[in-house]
Amino acid sequence: MNSVISSVKLHLNKREATLLVPLYITGMVALVSILISLLFWRSGSIPGSTEWVSSSQLNPGMLYGLVGFLGYLGVQSVSTTFPFALTLGATRRAFAAGTVVWAIITSAYLAAVFSVLTLIELATNHWFVGFYIFDVNVLGAGNLGRLIPIVFLGTLAVLTLGGVFGAAWVRFGSFGPLALAVGIVIVVIVALIVVIPVMASILAAFQLWWLAVAAAVIVTLSAVGIWLFLRPAVVR
Amino acid sequence: MTTAISVQSATRTFGRTTALDRMSFSVASGSILGLLGRNGAGKTTIMSIIAGQDRPTAGRVEVLGGEPFENASVLSQISYVRDNQRYPDDYKLHHVLRIAPDFAPNWDADLAAELAEGFRIPSKTKIKKLSRGQLSSIAIVVGIASRASITLLDEPYLGLDITARALFHEVLIRDYAEHPRTVVLSTHLVEESERLFDQVVIVDRGSVVLDVESDEIQNVAYTVSGTADAVDRVTQGRPVLSTHAVGGLKSATLRGLVDEQVRADARAGGAQLSPVSLQELVAAFGEYEPDATSGVALDGGEPRTPVDSQNGARS
Amino acid sequence: MFTNDSPLFQQIADRIADDIAAGTYPEETAVPSATDFAVFLHMNPATVSKGVNLLVDRGLLYKKRGIGMFVASGARDMLRRARLDEFTQRFVEPLLAEAHVLDIDIDTLHEMISQKVKDHA
């Protein structure tokens, strides 16, 4: 347990990367959202009109920007931190567990930050100028009951997925992530082949919480994957 | 006297390569072991296993009574200074010094700061931009300031200039004297470090070829030099580790002690006898080629013959 | 500096003994600690201690608890006597052996020695 805590602290040792950089990225994506809003405005859309609101809320930019960075954060949390952790004397078990715990902490942090910013956006009537940055569909359209699980589970899934790719790289070198990606694609396609006859009825019955389940499955499989890859790994 | 490290017939293969071949030795608690040998002899591989970074394919390695691999309590007492240490992206010196105490229960922050200053490690530069010597210095600082019961140093000098190496020796000895620990040091700079060792293990091709206390080193081998005939008269029927010949001059390093018979044979041909330094000993064992068809047995081994360095042929 | 023909602890003991005989460490004063010697010479502290203990056993050094190692009274005389005993073996025998090789007879040898003594006086 002690060992797990040390590994978590190791991940958190880069204070700037963990605490500030997600904020920078959020800021940058927000900037892009603002620019898109300006574009709408210039093209004639009136802030506050129905058309304005719905097209603003459809903006998925926030998602893509953050996913990219979080993926990178997840990969390097294992690929560059593991060799150092091993030298310091961490066990692979504790490091794998510590990585997952760190991912949970980071996800909670981001969910909290987004919640606060969304509340501010709603309270200021979309930043006093009607710009929709956090009140977008991909983030639950202003509903914290959706925003929090989306950001928390989404971040956690991306971080752990990045982590397992990082672990594949540590174990097998550059071949690892490639093989893993191919493997995942194959599994997904096979699943689709199985499911495709009944696809229509599945989509009809689709519930949002299924995504939550999917995220939980990704997180669990990734966490196990991280441990399985790291266990026999030797850093040369 | 307790045994801190026990290597019991350790074998490690990587695919078809055999890095360790039934290597066995032990290290007494609180002593300094010099682990010497050629490149590729297996020094890094065995140190990596002792440090818990790797596991033997066969055999057993015990540190402080337990196997180190994935063993948190043993690992917390081991400090490993290795070559090519990679650090997380954008790390600076203070990142390393801040997190090290969480993995080293005996960490001394003042000592670490003092060492970092002594080695002149830049604190504002990112580690990935530092020179090789500076990287080595960081690893040494962590290795020594950890004050771990088992301190493993795998060629820690790489990139260090003479002044830094001297500082490293002084710092190591002083802290070791005040806070005893078991130290294993592998190095090619034998002359510079030989006075540090309590025990010396020379490895070659994955196994141990010599394991002695440092007081015994001068009893391990001797050199005879002179004309080729004079030298051959002495080497006849005796275990030879290596020979060098240039023109009509020859020298041979022989295993064993100089006794009256050896002296007599040397006098008869006008050959000179001289002691062998540790450096020369490591070189001699490194040149030694085993051969099952002829030659004289070294103690505990199959019959072997030395390699004549003039033309690489069996002599 | 240090050679390869005898154990290091013996050589360090001899070194310290030479310094005592030469008066570098006066009687009843402290010699540097084993740690200081070790750091200064880049030598294993255990080796230094072994050498120091040799001198303690010979009665040339003694330990003052909590303070350090001190040169014993009479150490210089002890060393002088020991070296006198060795003098014949270390210097006279090689002299005679070399003289024999060069065919120098005993009277010529006497003369050479007397001449040198006069030159130095």
XYZ file of C-alpha atoms in Angstrom, chain B residues 137-248:
112
model
C 26.486 12.657 -11.317
C 22.745 12.754 -10.697
C 22.590 8.982 -10.468
C 25.534 8.996 -8.048
C 23.938 11.643 -5.860
C 20.767 9.590 -5.576
C 22.722 6.392 -5.059
C 24.789 7.720 -2.175
C 22.259 10.010 -0.496
C 19.807 7.110 -0.352
C 22.059 5.530 2.284
C 20.526 2.208 1.274
C 21.766 -0.997 2.917
C 22.586 -2.360 -0.495
C 24.146 0.143 -2.880
C 24.765 -1.054 -6.407
C 26.865 1.067 -8.738
C 27.144 -0.127 -12.327
C 29.972 1.791 -14.015
C 28.957 5.025 -12.353
C 31.896 6.954 -13.784
C 30.804 7.194 -17.383
C 31.400 10.721 -18.538
C 32.951 11.879 -15.276
C 36.264 13.699 -15.476
C 39.143 12.950 -13.118
C 38.158 15.550 -10.557
C 34.595 14.302 -10.432
C 35.801 10.713 -10.104
C 38.054 11.650 -7.216
C 35.141 13.439 -5.589
C 32.990 10.364 -6.081
C 35.555 8.156 -4.331
C 35.963 10.543 -1.439
C 32.253 10.981 -0.967
C 31.609 7.260 -1.175
C 34.308 6.332 1.320
C 33.426 9.039 3.786
C 29.735 8.273 3.800
C 30.397 4.538 3.833
C 32.676 4.934 6.853
C 30.052 6.923 8.741
C 27.045 4.901 7.567
C 28.179 1.388 6.685
C 26.376 -0.414 3.893
C 27.013 -3.198 1.416
C 28.396 -1.822 -1.843
C 28.856 -3.502 -5.203
C 30.854 -1.451 -7.698
C 31.434 -2.549 -11.250
C 34.033 -0.624 -13.177
C 36.666 -0.663 -15.886
C 38.769 1.887 -14.067
C 40.372 -0.760 -11.938
C 43.512 1.112 -10.959
C 41.547 4.045 -9.636
C 39.198 1.961 -7.539
C 41.130 -1.086 -6.448
C 41.980 0.264 -3.012
C 38.280 0.512 -2.206
C 37.480 -3.156 -2.430
C 37.220 -5.711 0.393
C 36.430 -8.418 -2.101
C 36.974 -8.794 -5.825
C 34.955 -10.928 -8.222
C 36.105 -11.200 -11.820
C 33.544 -12.509 -14.275
C 34.009 -13.696 -17.805
C 31.451 -15.059 -20.268
C 28.713 -15.193 -17.680
C 30.514 -16.973 -14.864
C 32.930 -16.213 -12.064
C 36.602 -16.806 -12.822
C 37.995 -15.341 -9.630
C 36.503 -14.592 -6.218
C 38.997 -13.405 -3.609
C 39.417 -11.043 -0.711
C 41.524 -8.073 -1.687
C 44.276 -9.091 0.730
C 44.751 -12.220 -1.342
C 45.066 -10.568 -4.738
C 48.827 -10.572 -4.817
C 48.729 -14.355 -4.250
C 46.575 -15.071 -7.271
C 49.061 -14.776 -10.094
C 52.509 -13.615 -11.111
C 54.216 -12.537 -14.287
C 57.376 -13.922 -15.791
C 59.133 -11.980 -18.533
C 62.278 -12.232 -20.590
C 63.351 -14.008 -23.726
C 60.867 -16.437 -25.266
C 62.988 -19.437 -24.267
C 63.431 -18.262 -20.701
C 59.737 -17.684 -20.298
C 58.737 -20.985 -21.887
C 60.988 -22.775 -19.426
C 58.913 -21.363 -16.561
C 55.484 -21.763 -18.166
C 56.093 -25.402 -19.057
C 53.534 -27.530 -17.209
C 52.120 -24.584 -15.259
C 48.695 -22.893 -15.509
C 49.023 -19.890 -17.796
C 46.383 -17.185 -18.035
C 47.792 -15.122 -20.856
C 50.955 -14.447 -22.788
C 52.262 -11.515 -24.766
C 55.083 -11.758 -27.250
C 56.800 -9.059 -29.268
C 59.812 -10.036 -31.311
C 61.999 -12.203 -29.126
